[in-house]
Amino acid sequence: MFPAIESLAMTFPTLLADKNVDFWFPTQGSSFAEEVDWVYDLILYISLAFFVPMMAFMVWCLFKYIKARGTKAESQLSHHTTLELTWSIGPSVLLVWMFVQGSISFLDMRTPPEGSYDIGLQAFKWGWTMDYGNGTFHPELHIVKDEPTKLSMRSTDVIHSVFIPAFRAKKDVVPGRYNYMWFKPTVASEKISDEELAKLKKQSEGTSWDYDKHQVTPEGYTFFDLYCAEYCGTNHSEMQTAVVVHETQADLDAWIKANSSRGDVSMEEWGALLYARRGCSGCHSVDGSKLVGPSFKDLFGSQHGLTTGENQVVDENYVRESILAPKAKVVAGYQPVMPSYKGQLSDDDIASIIAYLKSISESAPTPSAEAEPEEESAE
Ligand code: HEC
Ligand SMILES: [Cu+2]
């Protein structure tokens, strides 16, 4: 099966370093894994059983029938019906067997069971947003052990592909339609101790969280990898996220609740979190460099032209409109490729993003009437 081959190719360089990888394949993390690996092994060993003796025989013939230079070649036009039937029918039977075995697993993977736990997945250049319902969105995929889980997937731009090597699951995400995939995770994530997590947090202070280096999420869970497996542009290789498998539904519910709203985090901090979590960082830098979209550094309070030729001041209303209806006013020199976040960011979320934009803008004016009466940190 393709997932197995690709997972091997992808994990090979990190094979020895990664504790999630057995000798040959990633951990068997879902109910599909055993089946897929079995079919893979079946095909591999049948191929080896033919390849090795054939090559050995060929090399043996090379030496056995070697002739001196200049010897005239003889014609060998003879025919052996039994031999020819054997080498045609034998392999055909084996091929059909491989096909049937592969199809059985394939059909199983195609059909989500009734009553699966449904999570929305949105793919975009270049990241992922999972929709847990009730306005809770997060780039990480959080699911429950032994619970059949279905992903309802869509793309805002080009074709992406969800690939979770440990689950042996992969499916394309195509713009303009919903695609579905499902799996039943069988291995739960572990959580490291609070002290260990605090240590890691300290190490990575001031930088973004390095999943590869720490091998746990910012909340301290071990995780499986989720990659984009369809080349989709410049930052395709960074289109990765973590899959965390919770022990019980109650654990997942608690996690969703904790991530559903700002809680007692300040607006500015929440805005920064949303910037990182909701994919803005894929298109907008905060260091002044131009990516797919304009940088957020010193954006708030500045002025620039629109594609219509009009001049636009970046204020609260304009930012709000840019997030909810990005195509209404397009910045001159940019393509109208930003997805709308309508229905995905609450009023509080948008106000938090505005607070964050102000905090990284020199020219941000004093808080206007619309902004929260929160103390402005003038750095
Ligand atoms: C797929 C890339 C992409 C993503 C993701 C994205 N944007 Fe944009 N954004 C753009 C582009 C391109 C523009 C400029 C063209 C336009 O105005 O639509 C833009 C424009 C903007 C503007 C107006 C900027 C200006 O200079 O006037 C704001 C504000 C904005 N985005 C906020 C956000 C926020 C907040 C997020 C995350 C919640 C986000 N964007 C996610 C591509 C993106
Ligand atoms: Cu992609």
Short mmCIF file of C-alpha atoms and ligand atoms in Angstrom, two decimals:
data_model
loop_
_atom_site.label_atom_id
_atom_site.label_comp_id
_atom_site.label_asym_id
_atom_site.label_seq_id
_atom_site.Cartn_x
_atom_site.Cartn_y
_atom_site.Cartn_z
CA MET A 1 0.00 0.00 0.00
CA PHE A 2 1.19 3.49 -0.78
CA PRO A 3 0.92 4.97 2.73
CA ALA A 4 3.32 2.37 4.03
CA ILE A 5 5.90 3.03 1.33
CA GLU A 6 5.66 6.77 1.76
CA SER A 7 5.80 6.63 5.51
CA LEU A 8 8.95 4.61 5.20
CA ALA A 9 10.52 7.16 2.86
CA MET A 10 9.46 10.05 5.07
CA THR A 11 10.55 8.58 8.36
CA PHE A 12 13.80 7.08 7.19
CA PRO A 13 16.10 10.01 8.10
CA THR A 14 14.63 10.22 11.60
CA LEU A 15 14.24 6.50 12.00
CA LEU A 16 16.83 6.14 14.68
CA ALA A 17 16.08 9.36 16.52
CA ASP A 18 12.31 9.09 16.70
CA LYS A 19 10.89 6.99 19.48
CA ASN A 20 7.55 6.83 17.67
CA VAL A 21 9.10 4.66 15.01
CA ASP A 22 9.64 0.94 15.27
CA PHE A 23 12.44 -0.51 13.19
CA TRP A 24 10.54 -0.43 9.93
CA PHE A 25 7.33 1.56 10.27
CA PRO A 26 5.87 4.23 12.53
CA THR A 27 4.02 3.02 15.64
CA GLN A 28 0.82 1.17 14.79
CA GLY A 29 -1.51 3.86 16.11
CA SER A 30 -4.85 2.91 14.59
CA SER A 31 -7.02 -0.08 13.82
CA PHE A 32 -5.93 0.12 10.15
CA ALA A 33 -2.26 -0.20 10.90
CA GLU A 34 -2.05 -3.96 11.29
CA GLU A 35 -4.05 -4.61 8.13
CA VAL A 36 -2.08 -2.16 6.02
CA ASP A 37 1.26 -3.45 7.27
CA TRP A 38 0.13 -7.02 6.63
CA VAL A 39 -0.73 -6.28 2.99
CA TYR A 40 2.52 -4.37 2.62
CA ASP A 41 4.50 -7.31 3.98
CA LEU A 42 2.56 -9.74 1.81
CA ILE A 43 3.48 -7.84 -1.35
CA LEU A 44 7.03 -7.26 -0.21
CA TYR A 45 7.75 -10.90 0.62
CA ILE A 46 6.10 -12.25 -2.54
CA SER A 47 8.21 -9.82 -4.57
CA LEU A 48 11.36 -10.83 -2.72
CA ALA A 49 10.55 -14.52 -3.20
CA PHE A 50 10.65 -13.93 -6.95
CA PHE A 51 13.31 -11.27 -7.19
CA VAL A 52 16.10 -12.92 -5.23
CA PRO A 53 16.14 -16.37 -6.96
CA MET A 54 15.66 -14.75 -10.37
CA MET A 55 18.60 -12.43 -9.92
CA ALA A 56 20.72 -15.22 -8.52
CA PHE A 57 19.84 -17.44 -11.50
CA MET A 58 20.62 -14.60 -13.90
CA VAL A 59 24.03 -13.98 -12.42
CA TRP A 60 24.72 -17.72 -12.42
CA CYS A 61 23.81 -17.88 -16.14
CA LEU A 62 26.15 -14.99 -16.88
CA PHE A 63 29.08 -17.05 -15.75
CA LYS A 64 27.86 -20.43 -16.88
CA TYR A 65 27.24 -19.39 -20.50
CA ILE A 66 30.04 -16.91 -20.93
CA LYS A 67 31.61 -17.19 -24.43
CA ALA A 68 34.84 -15.94 -25.86
CA ARG A 69 34.77 -12.66 -27.77
CA GLY A 70 33.91 -13.18 -31.43
CA THR A 71 31.89 -16.38 -30.93
CA LYS A 72 28.90 -16.40 -33.25
CA ALA A 73 25.50 -16.22 -31.48
CA GLU A 74 23.14 -19.15 -32.00
CA SER A 75 19.41 -18.83 -32.46
CA GLN A 76 17.26 -20.53 -29.75
CA LEU A 77 13.73 -20.69 -31.00
CA SER A 78 12.18 -23.43 -28.91
CA HIS A 79 8.96 -23.58 -26.97
CA HIS A 80 7.85 -25.18 -23.69
CA THR A 81 4.08 -24.99 -23.15
CA THR A 82 3.97 -26.21 -19.54
CA LEU A 83 6.69 -23.80 -18.46
CA GLU A 84 5.01 -20.86 -20.18
CA LEU A 85 1.58 -21.64 -18.70
CA THR A 86 3.13 -21.95 -15.24
CA TRP A 87 4.85 -18.61 -15.30
CA SER A 88 1.73 -16.89 -16.64
CA ILE A 89 -0.95 -18.42 -14.46
CA GLY A 90 1.06 -18.66 -11.22
CA PRO A 91 1.89 -14.95 -10.93
CA SER A 92 -1.62 -13.98 -12.09
CA VAL A 93 -3.13 -15.86 -9.17
CA LEU A 94 -0.73 -14.13 -6.80
CA LEU A 95 -1.55 -10.71 -8.32
CA VAL A 96 -5.27 -11.25 -7.88
CA TRP A 97 -4.68 -12.29 -4.27
CA MET A 98 -2.71 -9.08 -3.57
CA PHE A 99 -5.43 -7.03 -5.24
CA VAL A 100 -8.20 -8.63 -3.20
CA GLN A 101 -6.30 -8.18 0.07
CA GLY A 102 -5.60 -4.53 -0.78
CA SER A 103 -9.21 -3.86 -1.76
CA ILE A 104 -10.55 -5.28 1.48
CA SER A 105 -8.50 -2.79 3.52
CA PHE A 106 -9.24 0.00 1.06
CA LEU A 107 -13.01 -0.43 1.26
CA ASP A 108 -12.82 -0.58 5.03
CA MET A 109 -10.93 2.74 5.07
CA ARG A 110 -13.41 4.32 2.66
CA THR A 111 -16.49 3.81 4.81
CA PRO A 112 -16.80 5.68 8.12
CA PRO A 113 -18.93 3.70 10.59
CA GLU A 114 -22.29 5.11 11.67
CA GLY A 115 -22.06 7.44 14.62
CA SER A 116 -18.37 8.31 14.27
CA TYR A 117 -17.13 11.33 16.18
CA ASP A 118 -17.06 14.12 13.60
CA ILE A 119 -14.37 16.79 13.46
CA GLY A 120 -14.10 19.46 10.75
CA LEU A 121 -10.76 19.95 9.07
CA GLN A 122 -9.82 22.92 6.96
CA ALA A 123 -6.61 22.88 4.96
CA PHE A 124 -5.06 26.07 3.66
CA LYS A 125 -1.74 27.35 2.41
CA TRP A 126 -0.02 26.43 4.73
CA GLY A 127 -1.63 24.95 7.75
CA TRP A 128 -4.57 23.18 9.28
CA THR A 129 -7.57 24.26 11.31
CA MET A 130 -9.66 21.67 13.13
CA ASP A 131 -13.23 22.61 13.98
CA TYR A 132 -14.48 21.08 17.22
CA GLY A 133 -17.87 22.76 17.05
CA ASN A 134 -19.27 25.63 19.13
CA GLY A 135 -16.67 28.01 17.81
CA THR A 136 -13.64 26.05 18.98
CA PHE A 137 -10.84 25.89 16.43
CA HIS A 138 -7.30 24.66 16.85
CA PRO A 139 -4.48 23.58 14.54
CA GLU A 140 -3.85 20.35 16.45
CA LEU A 141 -6.05 17.30 15.97
CA HIS A 142 -7.35 16.02 19.31
CA ILE A 143 -9.26 12.74 19.34
CA VAL A 144 -10.24 9.91 21.68
CA LYS A 145 -8.68 6.46 21.94
CA ASP A 146 -10.77 3.59 20.54
CA GLU A 147 -13.37 6.02 19.24
CA PRO A 148 -14.04 5.89 15.46
CA THR A 149 -13.35 9.45 14.31
CA LYS A 150 -14.40 10.99 11.03
CA LEU A 151 -12.80 14.07 9.50
CA SER A 152 -14.98 16.23 7.26
CA MET A 153 -12.36 17.97 5.22
CA ARG A 154 -12.23 20.98 2.95
CA SER A 155 -9.61 23.23 1.45
CA THR A 156 -9.73 26.99 1.02
CA ASP A 157 -7.25 27.09 -1.85
CA VAL A 158 -5.45 24.20 -3.56
CA ILE A 159 -5.35 20.43 -3.20
CA HIS A 160 -3.75 19.27 0.04
CA SER A 161 -3.56 15.79 1.48
CA VAL A 162 -3.94 14.65 5.07
CA PHE A 163 -1.41 11.98 5.96
CA ILE A 164 -1.06 10.43 9.42
CA PRO A 165 1.68 7.81 9.07
CA ALA A 166 1.05 6.19 12.45
CA PHE A 167 -2.60 5.64 11.52
CA ARG A 168 -1.71 4.46 7.98
CA ALA A 169 -4.37 6.92 6.83
CA LYS A 170 -4.20 9.38 3.97
CA LYS A 171 -6.72 11.33 1.94
CA ASP A 172 -6.70 14.31 -0.39
CA VAL A 173 -8.45 17.54 0.57
CA VAL A 174 -9.89 19.20 -2.51
CA PRO A 175 -11.20 22.77 -2.84
CA GLY A 176 -14.88 23.10 -3.62
CA ARG A 177 -16.00 19.83 -2.04
CA TYR A 178 -16.02 17.88 1.20
CA ASN A 179 -13.84 14.80 1.49
CA TYR A 180 -14.04 12.38 4.37
CA MET A 181 -11.64 10.06 6.09
CA TRP A 182 -11.88 8.05 9.27
CA PHE A 183 -9.77 5.99 11.63
CA LYS A 184 -9.89 4.47 15.09
CA PRO A 185 -6.85 5.43 17.15
CA THR A 186 -5.64 2.65 19.40
CA VAL A 187 -2.71 4.23 21.23
CA ALA A 188 -3.21 7.14 23.62
CA SER A 189 -0.82 10.08 23.98
CA GLU A 190 1.03 10.51 27.22
CA LYS A 191 1.39 13.70 29.18
CA ILE A 192 4.73 14.72 30.60
CA SER A 193 4.94 16.09 34.13
CA ASP A 194 4.34 19.77 34.83
CA GLU A 195 7.96 20.25 35.92
CA GLU A 196 9.30 18.80 32.67
CA LEU A 197 6.92 20.94 30.67
CA ALA A 198 7.93 24.05 32.60
CA LYS A 199 11.56 23.26 31.75
CA LEU A 200 10.79 22.98 28.02
CA LYS A 201 8.74 26.18 28.15
CA LYS A 202 11.70 27.96 29.66
CA GLN A 203 14.04 26.64 26.95
CA SER A 204 11.85 27.90 24.15
CA GLU A 205 11.00 31.25 25.69
CA GLY A 206 10.69 33.95 23.05
CA THR A 207 10.55 31.52 20.14
CA SER A 208 7.69 29.52 18.70
CA TRP A 209 7.21 26.01 20.02
CA ASP A 210 9.41 23.44 18.29
CA TYR A 211 7.34 20.24 18.10
CA ASP A 212 10.15 18.27 16.47
CA LYS A 213 12.68 19.16 19.07
CA HIS A 214 10.50 18.73 22.15
CA GLN A 215 8.42 15.80 20.86
CA VAL A 216 5.50 17.06 22.95
CA THR A 217 2.83 19.69 22.28
CA PRO A 218 2.94 23.03 24.15
CA GLU A 219 0.49 21.41 26.59
CA GLY A 220 2.83 18.51 27.24
CA TYR A 221 1.19 15.71 25.24
CA THR A 222 3.16 13.25 23.14
CA PHE A 223 1.73 13.18 19.65
CA PHE A 224 1.60 11.57 16.22
CA ASP A 225 2.54 13.52 13.11
CA LEU A 226 0.06 14.81 10.57
CA TYR A 227 1.59 16.00 7.30
CA CYS A 228 0.41 17.49 4.06
CA ALA A 229 1.30 14.91 1.43
CA GLU A 230 0.39 16.86 -1.70
CA TYR A 231 2.89 19.43 -2.90
CA CYS A 232 1.00 22.70 -2.47
CA GLY A 233 3.53 25.53 -2.74
CA THR A 234 6.38 27.26 -0.99
CA ASN A 235 5.74 26.23 2.60
CA HIS A 236 4.33 22.78 1.87
CA SER A 237 7.02 21.18 3.99
CA GLU A 238 5.95 23.19 7.02
CA MET A 239 2.36 22.06 6.72
CA GLN A 240 2.46 19.75 9.69
CA THR A 241 0.58 19.43 12.91
CA ALA A 242 0.21 17.16 15.91
CA VAL A 243 -2.38 14.45 16.56
CA VAL A 244 -3.10 13.99 20.27
CA VAL A 245 -5.07 10.93 21.35
CA HIS A 246 -6.92 11.38 24.65
CA GLU A 247 -7.66 8.45 26.92
CA THR A 248 -11.35 9.27 27.39
CA GLN A 249 -14.06 11.47 25.90
CA ALA A 250 -14.11 13.41 29.18
CA ASP A 251 -10.43 14.30 28.70
CA LEU A 252 -11.13 15.55 25.20
CA ASP A 253 -14.14 17.54 26.35
CA ALA A 254 -12.03 19.18 29.03
CA TRP A 255 -9.37 20.05 26.46
CA ILE A 256 -11.96 21.52 24.08
CA LYS A 257 -13.44 23.58 26.88
CA ALA A 258 -10.02 24.90 27.88
CA ASN A 259 -9.35 25.95 24.30
CA SER A 260 -12.74 27.36 23.44
CA SER A 261 -12.31 30.87 24.70
CA ARG A 262 -9.87 33.40 25.96
CA GLY A 263 -10.46 32.63 29.66
CA ASP A 264 -8.32 34.95 31.75
CA VAL A 265 -5.60 35.44 29.14
CA SER A 266 -5.16 39.10 28.11
CA MET A 267 -6.55 40.20 24.73
CA GLU A 268 -3.14 40.94 23.38
CA GLU A 269 -1.82 37.49 24.30
CA TRP A 270 -4.93 35.78 22.96
CA GLY A 271 -4.53 37.74 19.73
CA ALA A 272 -0.94 36.51 19.46
CA LEU A 273 -2.13 32.94 20.08
CA LEU A 274 -4.80 33.24 17.40
CA TYR A 275 -2.22 34.66 15.01
CA ALA A 276 -0.12 31.52 15.49
CA ARG A 277 -2.99 29.04 15.72
CA ARG A 278 -5.37 30.23 13.07
CA GLY A 279 -2.98 30.30 10.17
CA CYS A 280 -2.40 34.07 9.93
CA SER A 281 1.30 33.39 10.47
CA GLY A 282 1.44 31.45 7.21
CA CYS A 283 0.69 34.59 5.19
CA HIS A 284 1.47 37.54 7.48
CA SER A 285 4.84 38.07 9.15
CA VAL A 286 5.36 40.15 12.27
CA ASP A 287 8.91 41.19 11.42
CA GLY A 288 8.13 43.44 8.46
CA SER A 289 8.88 40.90 5.73
CA LYS A 290 6.39 40.47 2.92
CA LEU A 291 4.86 37.00 2.63
CA VAL A 292 1.69 36.11 0.74
CA GLY A 293 0.07 39.01 2.60
CA PRO A 294 1.36 42.27 4.10
CA SER A 295 3.31 42.13 7.37
CA PHE A 296 1.48 42.92 10.60
CA LYS A 297 4.43 44.89 11.93
CA ASP A 298 3.50 48.57 12.14
CA LEU A 299 0.34 47.83 10.16
CA PHE A 300 -2.19 49.26 12.56
CA GLY A 301 -2.64 52.99 12.11
CA SER A 302 -0.76 53.06 8.80
CA GLN A 303 -2.19 53.96 5.38
CA HIS A 304 -1.90 52.30 2.01
CA GLY A 305 -3.56 52.03 -1.39
CA LEU A 306 -6.20 49.50 -2.41
CA THR A 307 -6.53 47.81 -5.80
CA THR A 308 -9.29 50.32 -6.55
CA GLY A 309 -6.78 53.14 -6.22
CA GLU A 310 -8.38 54.48 -3.07
CA ASN A 311 -6.41 55.19 0.08
CA GLN A 312 -7.18 53.21 3.21
CA VAL A 313 -6.36 53.85 6.86
CA VAL A 314 -5.90 50.64 8.85
CA ASP A 315 -8.27 51.09 11.78
CA GLU A 316 -10.50 48.77 13.83
CA ASN A 317 -13.33 48.61 11.32
CA TYR A 318 -11.05 47.99 8.39
CA VAL A 319 -9.21 45.14 10.18
CA ARG A 320 -12.52 43.62 11.13
CA GLU A 321 -13.74 43.78 7.55
CA SER A 322 -10.42 42.39 6.28
CA ILE A 323 -10.90 39.33 8.49
CA LEU A 324 -14.59 38.71 7.80
CA ALA A 325 -14.77 39.78 4.14
CA PRO A 326 -11.19 39.90 2.87
CA LYS A 327 -12.21 40.44 -0.75
CA ALA A 328 -14.21 43.60 -0.03
CA LYS A 329 -11.04 45.72 0.00
CA VAL A 330 -7.87 44.26 -1.41
CA VAL A 331 -4.50 45.81 -0.69
CA ALA A 332 -2.72 47.08 -3.80
CA GLY A 333 0.04 44.71 -4.90
CA TYR A 334 -1.53 41.59 -3.37
CA GLN A 335 -3.73 38.79 -4.61
CA PRO A 336 -7.19 38.33 -3.06
CA VAL A 337 -6.33 34.92 -1.62
CA MET A 338 -7.09 35.41 2.05
CA PRO A 339 -9.87 33.08 3.27
CA SER A 340 -12.79 34.62 5.15
CA TYR A 341 -12.89 33.88 8.86
CA LYS A 342 -16.59 34.60 9.07
CA GLY A 343 -18.19 32.30 11.64
CA GLN A 344 -14.78 31.12 12.75
CA LEU A 345 -13.58 34.00 14.90
CA SER A 346 -15.80 35.47 17.59
CA ASP A 347 -16.09 39.19 18.27
CA ASP A 348 -13.80 38.72 21.22
CA ASP A 349 -11.30 36.93 18.98
CA ILE A 350 -11.30 39.76 16.47
CA ALA A 351 -10.97 42.39 19.18
CA SER A 352 -8.04 40.37 20.55
CA ILE A 353 -6.34 40.29 17.15
CA ILE A 354 -6.79 44.05 16.90
CA ALA A 355 -5.24 44.47 20.35
CA TYR A 356 -2.34 42.31 19.21
CA LEU A 357 -1.89 44.30 15.98
CA LYS A 358 -1.79 47.50 18.00
CA SER A 359 0.83 46.07 20.31
CA ILE A 360 3.20 45.48 17.40
CA SER A 361 2.56 48.80 15.65
CA GLU A 362 4.52 51.97 16.34
CA SER A 363 1.85 54.23 14.92
CA ALA A 364 -1.10 52.71 16.74
CA PRO A 365 -3.24 55.60 17.95
CA THR A 366 -4.63 55.82 21.44
CA PRO A 367 -7.44 53.30 21.98
CA SER A 368 -10.58 54.35 20.17
CA ALA A 369 -14.11 54.09 21.48
CA GLU A 370 -14.54 50.58 20.07
CA ALA A 371 -11.55 49.04 21.75
CA GLU A 372 -11.84 47.43 25.15
CA PRO A 373 -11.03 49.72 28.03
CA GLU A 374 -7.91 47.70 28.65
CA GLU A 375 -4.62 49.16 29.66
CA GLU A 376 -2.50 49.68 26.55
CA SER A 377 0.98 48.36 26.96
CA ALA A 378 3.07 51.02 25.24
CA GLU A 379 6.36 49.27 24.80
C1 HEC B 1 -3.78 32.46 2.60
C2 HEC B 1 -3.06 33.56 3.12
C3 HEC B 1 -3.70 34.40 4.23
C4 HEC B 1 -4.12 33.99 5.47
C5 HEC B 1 -4.15 32.59 6.03
C6 HEC B 1 -4.52 35.18 6.17
N1 HEC B 1 -4.37 36.26 5.35
FE1 HEC B 1 -4.80 38.17 5.81
N2 HEC B 1 -4.31 38.76 3.93
C7 HEC B 1 -3.78 37.94 2.96
C8 HEC B 1 -3.52 38.73 1.76
C9 HEC B 1 -2.95 38.19 0.44
C10 HEC B 1 -3.88 40.05 2.05
C11 HEC B 1 -3.80 41.25 1.12
C12 HEC B 1 -4.88 41.23 0.10
C13 HEC B 1 -6.21 41.56 0.71
O1 HEC B 1 -6.37 42.68 1.21
O2 HEC B 1 -7.10 40.70 0.69
C14 HEC B 1 -4.38 40.03 3.43
C15 HEC B 1 -4.85 41.15 4.10
C16 HEC B 1 -5.12 41.18 5.45
C17 HEC B 1 -5.39 42.37 6.19
C18 HEC B 1 -5.34 43.78 5.63
C19 HEC B 1 -3.89 44.16 5.61
C20 HEC B 1 -3.60 45.54 5.05
O3 HEC B 1 -2.38 45.78 4.81
O4 HEC B 1 -4.49 46.31 4.89
C21 HEC B 1 -5.61 42.01 7.49
C22 HEC B 1 -5.92 42.90 8.67
C23 HEC B 1 -5.49 40.59 7.55
N3 HEC B 1 -5.18 40.11 6.30
C24 HEC B 1 -5.66 39.83 8.71
C25 HEC B 1 -5.52 38.44 8.75
C26 HEC B 1 -5.73 37.67 9.96
C27 HEC B 1 -6.09 38.25 11.31
C28 HEC B 1 -5.55 36.37 9.62
C29 HEC B 1 -5.68 35.15 10.51
C30 HEC B 1 -6.88 35.06 11.31
C31 HEC B 1 -5.23 36.35 8.19
N4 HEC B 1 -5.21 37.62 7.71
C32 HEC B 1 -4.98 35.18 7.47
C33 HEC B 1 -3.56 36.59 3.06
C34 HEC B 1 -3.86 35.83 4.17
CU CU B 2 -0.64 21.29 1.54
#
